[in-house]
């Protein structure tokens, strides 16, 4: 008998009708003779609403209590969906993370899964029950509730699929797969029948919000057979796997990220160890830096600038201001009006001229590149935030045709 893990996102369980729709999908999978392990997100905007509620009472609430609050959303979903399946006469049980034993690290609001107990879920599956597990949540060693970070239910699903050696892990959402770029910006975007883990990982980290990037990391590590499908239309989605057939184009897609900021330290001493001190302080503060540029300043000084996620700007500034005495810079510039556009594709590595083609598209559109950053399978440019959508259109047209 096959084991299929199915994860349904917030929009797929938004209201009673959508929950019934999800219950139908689960029921069909079950009746086809499979064991079914389901992971659900909180309904619609529940998590955002809970965050807003907390802010009304205490904008500086501790992360522990935030996790206690936010984890309730997923529990509502699994109980409601279990009720829908009960009504259909199907054997079902819903389980919160503490009941399963989904153990995580202690970092509230950004915990990592360490271990999942198999016993409870396996017992229920052996009784031919449909098992519904609350996504996004776990417990730490003390048994306190933790959450995996926004969008974390994808990771719950893949971790369960890996742990139970599932035959397939389906991520159901309100889009029907992974596209060459955001179809809301570029109507000509096409759905990819398949994509590699690495491409998906880069797309997810570069702002394509289809999947939580840690879920893709896990899927790659444990070779989880993963698929992104629509819960609203029954048609084929996108398979995420190790190797895919190369299509005519060399890139899988174009991604954008507008939650990028740039920080520049102006007038640093031109001595050894300066960059080391800056970036080790930042990494100790838990900040991921993206692109870095060092340039020569005036009179024996240098400037170092870098980009980072906008949500980290405040912490980065605090960290750098604390180190002002030792770093001895003149001043700090912050620019929030930047954005990033990336092309991603396993073929970039082996095909010459891919980056040049992207730069040409931007040149033709008269968009100025502020910074460039590459990995083996990605080329990213930092540009003015106001030009991001136009850049996505131009680059997509260059690689996939049409305008
Ligand atoms: N409900 C959580 C969130 O909105 C987790 C998830 O949906 O994956 O971030
Ligand atoms: Mg999501």
CSV table of C-alpha atoms and ligand atoms in Angstrom, one decimal:
chain,number,residue,atom,x,y,z
A,1,UNK,CA,0.0,0.0,0.0
A,2,UNK,CA,1.3,3.4,-0.9
A,3,UNK,CA,1.6,6.3,1.6
A,4,UNK,CA,0.8,9.7,0.3
A,5,UNK,CA,1.4,12.9,2.2
A,6,UNK,CA,-0.8,15.8,1.2
A,7,UNK,CA,-0.4,19.3,2.4
A,8,UNK,CA,-3.0,22.0,2.0
A,9,UNK,CA,-2.2,25.7,2.3
A,10,UNK,CA,-4.3,28.4,4.0
A,11,UNK,CA,-6.3,29.4,0.9
A,12,UNK,CA,-7.2,25.7,0.3
A,13,UNK,CA,-8.9,25.5,3.7
A,14,UNK,CA,-10.2,29.1,3.8
A,15,UNK,CA,-13.8,28.4,4.6
A,16,UNK,CA,-16.3,25.5,5.0
A,17,UNK,CA,-16.7,25.0,1.3
A,18,UNK,CA,-12.9,24.8,0.7
A,19,UNK,CA,-12.5,22.4,3.7
A,20,UNK,CA,-15.2,20.1,2.1
A,21,UNK,CA,-13.3,20.3,-1.2
A,22,UNK,CA,-10.1,19.3,0.6
A,23,UNK,CA,-11.9,16.5,2.4
A,24,UNK,CA,-13.1,15.2,-1.0
A,25,UNK,CA,-9.5,15.2,-2.4
A,26,UNK,CA,-8.3,13.3,0.7
A,27,UNK,CA,-11.2,10.9,0.5
A,28,UNK,CA,-10.6,10.1,-3.1
A,29,UNK,CA,-6.9,9.4,-2.4
A,30,UNK,CA,-7.8,7.2,0.5
A,31,UNK,CA,-10.5,5.3,-1.4
A,32,UNK,CA,-8.1,4.6,-4.2
A,33,UNK,CA,-6.3,2.3,-1.7
A,34,UNK,CA,-3.6,4.6,-0.3
A,35,UNK,CA,-2.6,5.5,3.2
A,36,UNK,CA,-3.0,9.2,3.6
A,37,UNK,CA,-1.1,11.5,5.9
A,38,UNK,CA,-2.4,15.1,5.7
A,39,UNK,CA,-0.8,18.3,6.9
A,40,UNK,CA,-2.9,21.5,7.1
A,41,UNK,CA,-2.1,25.2,7.4
A,42,UNK,CA,-4.2,27.7,9.2
A,43,UNK,CA,-7.3,28.9,7.4
A,44,UNK,CA,-6.9,31.9,5.1
A,45,UNK,CA,-5.4,34.9,6.9
A,46,UNK,CA,-5.7,33.3,10.3
A,47,UNK,CA,-2.0,33.6,11.2
A,48,UNK,CA,-1.9,37.3,10.1
A,49,UNK,CA,-5.0,38.0,12.1
A,50,UNK,CA,-3.6,36.3,15.2
A,51,UNK,CA,-0.4,38.4,14.8
A,52,UNK,CA,-2.6,41.5,14.6
A,53,UNK,CA,-4.5,40.5,17.7
A,54,UNK,CA,-1.3,40.0,19.7
A,55,UNK,CA,-0.1,43.4,18.6
A,56,UNK,CA,-3.2,45.0,20.1
A,57,UNK,CA,-2.4,43.6,23.4
A,58,UNK,CA,1.4,43.6,23.5
A,59,UNK,CA,3.5,44.5,20.4
A,60,UNK,CA,6.6,43.2,22.2
A,61,UNK,CA,5.1,39.9,23.2
A,62,UNK,CA,7.6,37.1,23.8
A,63,UNK,CA,8.2,34.7,21.0
A,64,UNK,CA,7.2,31.8,23.2
A,65,UNK,CA,3.7,33.3,23.7
A,66,UNK,CA,3.5,34.2,20.0
A,67,UNK,CA,4.1,30.5,19.1
A,68,UNK,CA,1.5,29.5,21.7
A,69,UNK,CA,-1.0,31.8,19.9
A,70,UNK,CA,0.0,31.2,16.2
A,71,UNK,CA,0.0,27.4,16.5
A,72,UNK,CA,-3.7,27.5,17.3
A,73,UNK,CA,-4.6,28.3,13.7
A,74,UNK,CA,-3.4,24.9,12.4
A,75,UNK,CA,-5.2,23.1,15.1
A,76,UNK,CA,-8.5,24.6,14.1
A,77,UNK,CA,-7.9,23.5,10.5
A,78,UNK,CA,-7.2,19.8,11.3
A,79,UNK,CA,-10.2,19.5,13.7
A,80,UNK,CA,-12.6,21.0,11.1
A,81,UNK,CA,-11.3,18.9,8.3
A,82,UNK,CA,-11.5,15.8,10.5
A,83,UNK,CA,-15.1,16.6,11.1
A,84,UNK,CA,-15.8,16.9,7.4
A,85,UNK,CA,-14.2,13.4,6.8
A,86,UNK,CA,-16.1,12.0,9.8
A,87,UNK,CA,-19.3,13.2,8.2
A,88,UNK,CA,-18.4,11.4,5.0
A,89,UNK,CA,-18.1,8.2,7.1
A,90,UNK,CA,-14.3,7.9,6.9
A,91,UNK,CA,-12.0,6.8,9.7
A,92,UNK,CA,-9.9,9.9,10.6
A,93,UNK,CA,-8.0,11.4,13.5
A,94,UNK,CA,-6.4,14.8,13.9
A,95,UNK,CA,-3.2,15.2,15.8
A,96,UNK,CA,-1.3,18.3,17.1
A,97,UNK,CA,2.5,18.3,17.1
A,98,UNK,CA,2.7,17.4,20.8
A,99,UNK,CA,0.5,14.3,20.2
A,100,UNK,CA,2.7,13.1,17.4
A,101,UNK,CA,6.0,14.0,19.0
A,102,UNK,CA,7.4,16.5,16.4
A,103,UNK,CA,10.5,17.6,18.3
A,104,UNK,CA,12.2,20.9,17.3
A,105,UNK,CA,15.0,23.1,18.4
A,106,UNK,CA,14.3,25.7,21.0
A,107,UNK,CA,14.2,28.8,18.7
A,108,UNK,CA,10.6,30.1,19.1
A,109,UNK,CA,9.1,31.4,15.8
A,110,UNK,CA,11.9,29.8,13.8
A,111,UNK,CA,12.4,26.3,15.1
A,112,UNK,CA,14.0,23.5,13.1
A,113,UNK,CA,12.6,19.9,13.2
A,114,UNK,CA,15.0,17.6,15.0
A,115,UNK,CA,13.1,14.4,15.3
A,116,UNK,CA,9.6,13.0,14.6
A,117,UNK,CA,8.3,10.1,16.6
A,118,UNK,CA,6.8,7.4,14.3
A,119,UNK,CA,4.8,5.4,16.8
A,120,UNK,CA,1.5,7.3,17.1
A,121,UNK,CA,1.1,8.1,13.4
A,122,UNK,CA,2.1,4.6,12.4
A,123,UNK,CA,-0.5,3.1,14.8
A,124,UNK,CA,-3.2,5.2,13.3
A,125,UNK,CA,-2.2,4.5,9.7
A,126,UNK,CA,-2.1,0.7,10.5
A,127,UNK,CA,-5.7,1.0,11.7
A,128,UNK,CA,-6.4,2.4,8.1
A,129,UNK,CA,-7.1,5.9,9.5
A,130,UNK,CA,-6.6,9.1,7.6
A,131,UNK,CA,-4.2,11.1,9.8
A,132,UNK,CA,-4.4,14.9,9.9
A,133,UNK,CA,-1.4,16.6,11.4
A,134,UNK,CA,-1.2,20.3,12.3
A,135,UNK,CA,1.5,22.0,10.2
A,136,UNK,CA,3.9,24.7,11.2
A,137,UNK,CA,4.1,23.6,14.9
A,138,UNK,CA,6.4,21.4,17.0
A,139,UNK,CA,7.5,21.1,20.6
A,140,UNK,CA,10.9,21.6,22.2
A,141,UNK,CA,12.5,19.4,24.7
A,142,UNK,CA,10.5,20.9,27.5
A,143,UNK,CA,7.3,20.1,25.6
A,144,UNK,CA,6.5,23.8,24.9
A,145,UNK,CA,5.0,24.7,21.6
A,146,UNK,CA,7.3,26.1,18.9
A,147,UNK,CA,6.6,27.2,15.3
A,148,UNK,CA,8.8,26.7,12.2
A,149,UNK,CA,8.6,30.2,10.7
A,150,UNK,CA,6.1,31.7,8.3
A,151,UNK,CA,5.1,29.2,5.6
A,152,UNK,CA,6.5,26.4,7.7
A,153,UNK,CA,3.7,23.9,7.0
A,154,UNK,CA,5.4,22.9,3.8
A,155,UNK,CA,8.4,21.9,5.8
A,156,UNK,CA,6.2,19.9,8.3
A,157,UNK,CA,4.8,18.0,5.3
A,158,UNK,CA,8.2,17.2,3.7
A,159,UNK,CA,9.7,16.2,7.1
A,160,UNK,CA,6.8,13.8,7.7
A,161,UNK,CA,7.1,12.4,4.1
A,162,UNK,CA,10.8,11.9,4.6
A,163,UNK,CA,10.3,10.3,8.1
A,164,UNK,CA,7.7,7.9,6.9
A,165,UNK,CA,9.3,7.2,3.5
A,166,UNK,CA,6.2,8.4,1.7
A,167,UNK,CA,5.8,7.5,-1.9
A,168,UNK,CA,4.7,11.0,-2.8
A,169,UNK,CA,4.4,14.4,-1.0
A,170,UNK,CA,1.8,16.6,-2.7
A,171,UNK,CA,1.8,20.3,-1.8
A,172,UNK,CA,-1.7,21.6,-2.7
A,173,UNK,CA,-2.1,25.3,-3.2
A,174,UNK,CA,-4.2,27.9,-5.0
A,175,UNK,CA,-1.9,27.9,-8.0
A,176,UNK,CA,-1.5,24.9,-10.2
A,177,UNK,CA,2.2,24.6,-10.1
A,178,UNK,CA,5.5,26.4,-10.5
A,179,UNK,CA,5.6,29.0,-13.3
A,180,UNK,CA,8.5,30.5,-15.2
A,181,UNK,CA,7.7,33.7,-13.4
A,182,UNK,CA,4.8,35.2,-11.5
A,183,UNK,CA,1.8,35.0,-13.9
A,184,UNK,CA,0.3,38.1,-12.2
A,185,UNK,CA,3.1,40.2,-13.6
A,186,UNK,CA,3.7,38.3,-16.8
A,187,UNK,CA,0.6,36.7,-18.3
A,188,UNK,CA,2.8,34.8,-20.7
A,189,UNK,CA,4.4,32.8,-17.9
A,190,UNK,CA,4.1,29.1,-18.4
A,191,UNK,CA,3.8,26.2,-16.0
A,192,UNK,CA,6.9,24.0,-15.6
A,193,UNK,CA,6.0,20.3,-15.7
A,194,UNK,CA,9.1,19.6,-13.6
A,195,UNK,CA,11.9,21.4,-11.9
A,196,UNK,CA,15.0,20.3,-10.0
A,197,UNK,CA,15.4,20.6,-6.3
A,198,UNK,CA,18.2,23.0,-6.8
A,199,UNK,CA,16.3,25.3,-9.1
A,200,UNK,CA,13.3,25.2,-6.8
A,201,UNK,CA,15.5,26.0,-3.9
A,202,UNK,CA,17.0,29.0,-5.7
A,203,UNK,CA,13.5,30.2,-6.9
A,204,UNK,CA,12.1,29.8,-3.3
A,205,UNK,CA,15.0,31.7,-1.8
A,206,UNK,CA,14.9,34.4,-4.5
A,207,UNK,CA,11.3,35.3,-3.7
A,208,UNK,CA,9.1,32.9,-5.6
A,209,UNK,CA,6.6,32.2,-2.8
A,210,UNK,CA,5.4,28.8,-3.9
A,211,UNK,CA,7.2,26.7,-1.4
A,212,UNK,CA,9.0,27.3,2.0
A,213,UNK,CA,12.7,27.0,1.0
A,214,UNK,CA,13.5,24.7,4.0
A,215,UNK,CA,10.9,22.3,2.7
A,216,UNK,CA,12.8,22.0,-0.6
A,217,UNK,CA,16.1,21.6,1.2
A,218,UNK,CA,14.7,18.7,3.1
A,219,UNK,CA,13.1,17.2,0.0
A,220,UNK,CA,16.5,17.3,-1.7
A,221,UNK,CA,18.3,15.8,1.2
A,222,UNK,CA,15.9,12.9,1.7
A,223,UNK,CA,15.0,12.5,-2.0
A,224,UNK,CA,11.3,13.1,-1.3
A,225,UNK,CA,9.2,12.8,-4.3
A,226,UNK,CA,7.5,16.1,-4.3
A,227,UNK,CA,4.8,17.7,-6.4
A,228,UNK,CA,3.0,21.1,-6.4
A,229,UNK,CA,-0.6,20.8,-7.4
A,230,UNK,CA,-3.8,22.9,-7.3
A,231,UNK,CA,-6.5,22.1,-4.8
A,232,UNK,CA,-9.0,24.0,-6.9
A,233,UNK,CA,-8.6,22.4,-10.3
A,234,UNK,CA,-7.8,18.8,-10.9
A,235,UNK,CA,-4.9,19.0,-13.3
A,236,UNK,CA,-1.3,18.0,-13.3
A,237,UNK,CA,1.1,20.3,-11.4
A,238,UNK,CA,4.9,20.6,-11.2
A,239,UNK,CA,7.1,17.7,-10.0
A,240,UNK,CA,10.2,18.7,-8.0
A,241,UNK,CA,13.0,16.1,-8.5
A,242,UNK,CA,16.7,15.6,-8.8
A,243,UNK,CA,17.2,15.7,-12.6
A,244,UNK,CA,14.7,16.9,-15.2
A,245,UNK,CA,14.7,16.7,-19.0
A,246,UNK,CA,16.3,19.8,-20.4
A,247,UNK,CA,13.9,21.9,-22.3
A,248,UNK,CA,14.8,24.3,-25.1
A,249,UNK,CA,15.4,27.2,-22.7
A,250,UNK,CA,18.3,27.2,-20.3
A,251,UNK,CA,16.6,28.7,-17.4
A,252,UNK,CA,13.7,27.5,-15.3
A,253,UNK,CA,12.4,30.8,-14.3
A,254,UNK,CA,12.7,34.5,-13.4
A,255,UNK,CA,12.1,35.5,-9.7
A,256,UNK,CA,11.8,38.8,-8.0
A,257,UNK,CA,12.3,39.9,-4.4
A,258,UNK,CA,11.3,43.4,-3.3
A,259,UNK,CA,12.0,42.9,0.4
A,260,UNK,CA,15.6,43.7,-0.2
A,261,UNK,CA,17.6,46.6,1.4
A,262,UNK,CA,21.1,47.9,0.9
A,263,UNK,CA,23.4,49.1,3.7
A,264,UNK,CA,26.6,51.0,3.1
A,265,UNK,CA,29.4,51.7,5.6
A,266,UNK,CA,31.1,54.8,4.3
A,267,UNK,CA,34.7,55.9,5.2
A,268,UNK,CA,36.1,52.7,6.8
A,269,UNK,CA,39.8,52.5,7.5
A,270,UNK,CA,41.6,50.7,4.7
A,271,UNK,CA,43.1,48.0,7.1
A,272,UNK,CA,43.1,44.2,7.2
A,273,UNK,CA,40.3,42.6,9.2
A,274,UNK,CA,37.6,45.2,8.7
A,275,UNK,CA,35.4,43.1,6.5
A,276,UNK,CA,36.0,40.2,8.8
A,277,UNK,CA,34.7,42.2,11.8
A,278,UNK,CA,31.7,43.5,10.0
A,279,UNK,CA,30.5,40.2,8.7
A,280,UNK,CA,31.3,38.2,11.7
A,281,UNK,CA,29.3,40.6,13.9
A,282,UNK,CA,26.4,40.4,11.5
A,283,UNK,CA,26.4,36.7,11.3
A,284,UNK,CA,26.5,36.4,15.1
A,285,UNK,CA,23.4,38.6,15.1
A,286,UNK,CA,21.8,36.0,12.8
A,287,UNK,CA,21.8,38.1,9.7
A,288,UNK,CA,22.2,36.7,6.2
A,289,UNK,CA,24.0,39.0,3.9
A,290,UNK,CA,23.4,38.6,0.2
A,291,UNK,CA,25.6,40.7,-2.2
A,292,UNK,CA,28.8,42.5,-1.0
A,293,UNK,CA,30.7,45.2,-2.7
A,294,UNK,CA,33.9,46.9,-1.4
A,295,UNK,CA,35.1,50.0,-3.0
A,296,UNK,CA,37.8,52.6,-2.6
A,297,UNK,CA,36.7,55.7,-0.8
A,298,UNK,CA,38.5,59.0,-0.3
A,299,UNK,CA,41.8,59.5,1.5
A,300,UNK,CA,42.9,56.0,2.5
A,301,UNK,CA,39.4,54.9,3.3
A,302,UNK,CA,37.1,52.3,1.9
A,303,UNK,CA,33.4,51.7,1.6
A,304,UNK,CA,31.7,48.4,2.1
A,305,UNK,CA,28.1,47.9,1.1
A,306,UNK,CA,25.9,44.9,1.2
A,307,UNK,CA,22.3,43.8,0.6
A,308,UNK,CA,20.1,41.9,3.0
A,309,UNK,CA,16.5,41.1,3.7
A,310,UNK,CA,14.6,44.2,4.6
A,311,UNK,CA,13.3,42.6,7.8
A,312,UNK,CA,16.9,42.4,9.1
A,313,UNK,CA,17.8,46.1,8.6
A,314,UNK,CA,17.0,47.2,12.1
A,315,UNK,CA,19.0,44.5,13.8
A,316,UNK,CA,21.9,45.0,11.3
A,317,UNK,CA,22.0,48.8,12.1
A,318,UNK,CA,21.9,48.1,15.9
A,319,UNK,CA,24.8,45.7,15.5
A,320,UNK,CA,26.9,48.0,13.3
A,321,UNK,CA,26.2,51.0,15.6
A,322,UNK,CA,27.4,49.0,18.6
A,323,UNK,CA,30.6,48.3,16.8
A,324,UNK,CA,31.1,52.0,15.6
A,325,UNK,CA,34.1,52.5,17.9
A,326,UNK,CA,36.1,49.6,16.7
A,327,UNK,CA,35.0,49.8,13.1
A,328,UNK,CA,35.6,53.5,12.9
A,329,UNK,CA,33.4,54.3,9.9
A,330,UNK,CA,32.2,57.7,9.0
A,331,UNK,CA,28.6,57.0,8.5
A,332,UNK,CA,26.0,54.5,7.4
A,333,UNK,CA,23.6,54.8,4.4
A,334,UNK,CA,20.5,52.7,4.1
A,335,UNK,CA,18.6,52.3,0.9
A,336,UNK,CA,15.3,50.5,1.1
A,337,UNK,CA,14.3,51.2,-2.5
A,338,UNK,CA,16.1,48.3,-4.1
A,339,UNK,CA,14.9,45.0,-5.4
A,340,UNK,CA,16.3,41.9,-6.8
A,341,UNK,CA,15.6,40.0,-10.1
A,342,UNK,CA,17.1,36.6,-10.6
A,343,UNK,CA,17.2,34.0,-13.3
A,344,UNK,CA,17.5,30.4,-12.2
A,345,UNK,CA,18.3,27.3,-14.2
A,346,UNK,CA,20.5,24.2,-13.9
A,347,UNK,CA,21.7,24.9,-17.4
A,348,UNK,CA,23.3,28.3,-16.5
A,349,UNK,CA,26.4,26.4,-15.3
A,350,UNK,CA,27.0,24.8,-18.7
A,351,UNK,CA,25.7,27.3,-21.2
A,352,UNK,CA,27.8,30.3,-22.0
A,353,UNK,CA,26.2,33.7,-22.5
A,354,UNK,CA,23.2,33.2,-20.2
A,355,UNK,CA,24.1,36.1,-17.9
A,356,UNK,CA,24.9,38.3,-20.9
A,357,UNK,CA,21.5,37.6,-22.3
A,358,UNK,CA,19.9,38.8,-19.1
A,359,UNK,CA,22.0,42.0,-19.0
A,360,UNK,CA,21.1,42.7,-22.6
A,361,UNK,CA,17.4,42.4,-21.7
A,362,UNK,CA,17.9,45.0,-19.0
A,363,UNK,CA,20.0,47.2,-21.2
A,364,UNK,CA,17.3,47.1,-23.9
A,365,UNK,CA,14.8,48.1,-21.2
A,366,UNK,CA,17.1,50.9,-20.0
A,367,UNK,CA,17.3,49.5,-16.5
A,368,UNK,CA,20.5,50.2,-14.6
A,369,UNK,CA,22.1,47.4,-12.7
A,370,UNK,CA,23.4,48.3,-9.2
A,371,UNK,CA,24.9,45.0,-8.3
A,372,UNK,CA,25.3,41.5,-9.6
A,373,UNK,CA,25.5,38.3,-7.7
A,374,UNK,CA,25.7,34.8,-9.0
A,375,UNK,CA,25.6,31.2,-7.9
A,376,UNK,CA,26.2,28.1,-10.0
A,377,UNK,CA,22.6,28.0,-11.2
A,378,UNK,CA,21.5,31.6,-10.6
A,379,UNK,CA,22.3,35.2,-11.7
A,380,UNK,CA,20.8,38.0,-9.6
A,381,UNK,CA,20.8,41.7,-10.2
A,382,UNK,CA,20.0,44.5,-7.7
A,383,UNK,CA,18.1,47.3,-9.3
A,384,UNK,CA,15.7,50.2,-8.3
A,385,UNK,CA,12.7,48.7,-6.6
A,386,UNK,CA,10.4,50.7,-8.9
A,387,UNK,CA,11.8,48.9,-11.9
A,388,UNK,CA,11.5,45.3,-10.7
A,389,UNK,CA,8.3,44.4,-12.4
A,390,UNK,CA,9.4,45.9,-15.7
A,391,UNK,CA,12.7,44.0,-15.4
A,392,UNK,CA,11.0,40.7,-14.8
A,393,UNK,CA,8.9,41.3,-17.9
A,394,UNK,CA,11.9,42.2,-20.0
A,395,UNK,CA,14.0,39.3,-18.8
A,396,UNK,CA,11.2,36.8,-19.1
A,397,UNK,CA,10.5,37.9,-22.7
A,398,UNK,CA,14.1,37.6,-23.6
A,399,UNK,CA,14.3,34.0,-22.5
A,400,UNK,CA,10.8,32.7,-23.1
A,401,UNK,CA,9.8,34.9,-26.1
A,402,UNK,CA,6.8,37.3,-26.5
A,403,UNK,CA,6.4,40.6,-24.7
B,1,LIG,N1,0.0,29.3,9.0
B,1,LIG,C1,1.5,29.6,8.9
B,1,LIG,C2,1.7,30.9,8.1
B,1,LIG,O1,0.8,31.5,7.7
B,1,LIG,C3,2.2,28.4,8.4
B,1,LIG,C4,1.8,28.0,7.0
B,1,LIG,O2,0.8,28.4,6.5
B,1,LIG,O3,2.6,27.3,6.3
B,1,LIG,O4,2.8,31.3,8.0
B,2,LIG,MG1,2.8,28.6,1.9
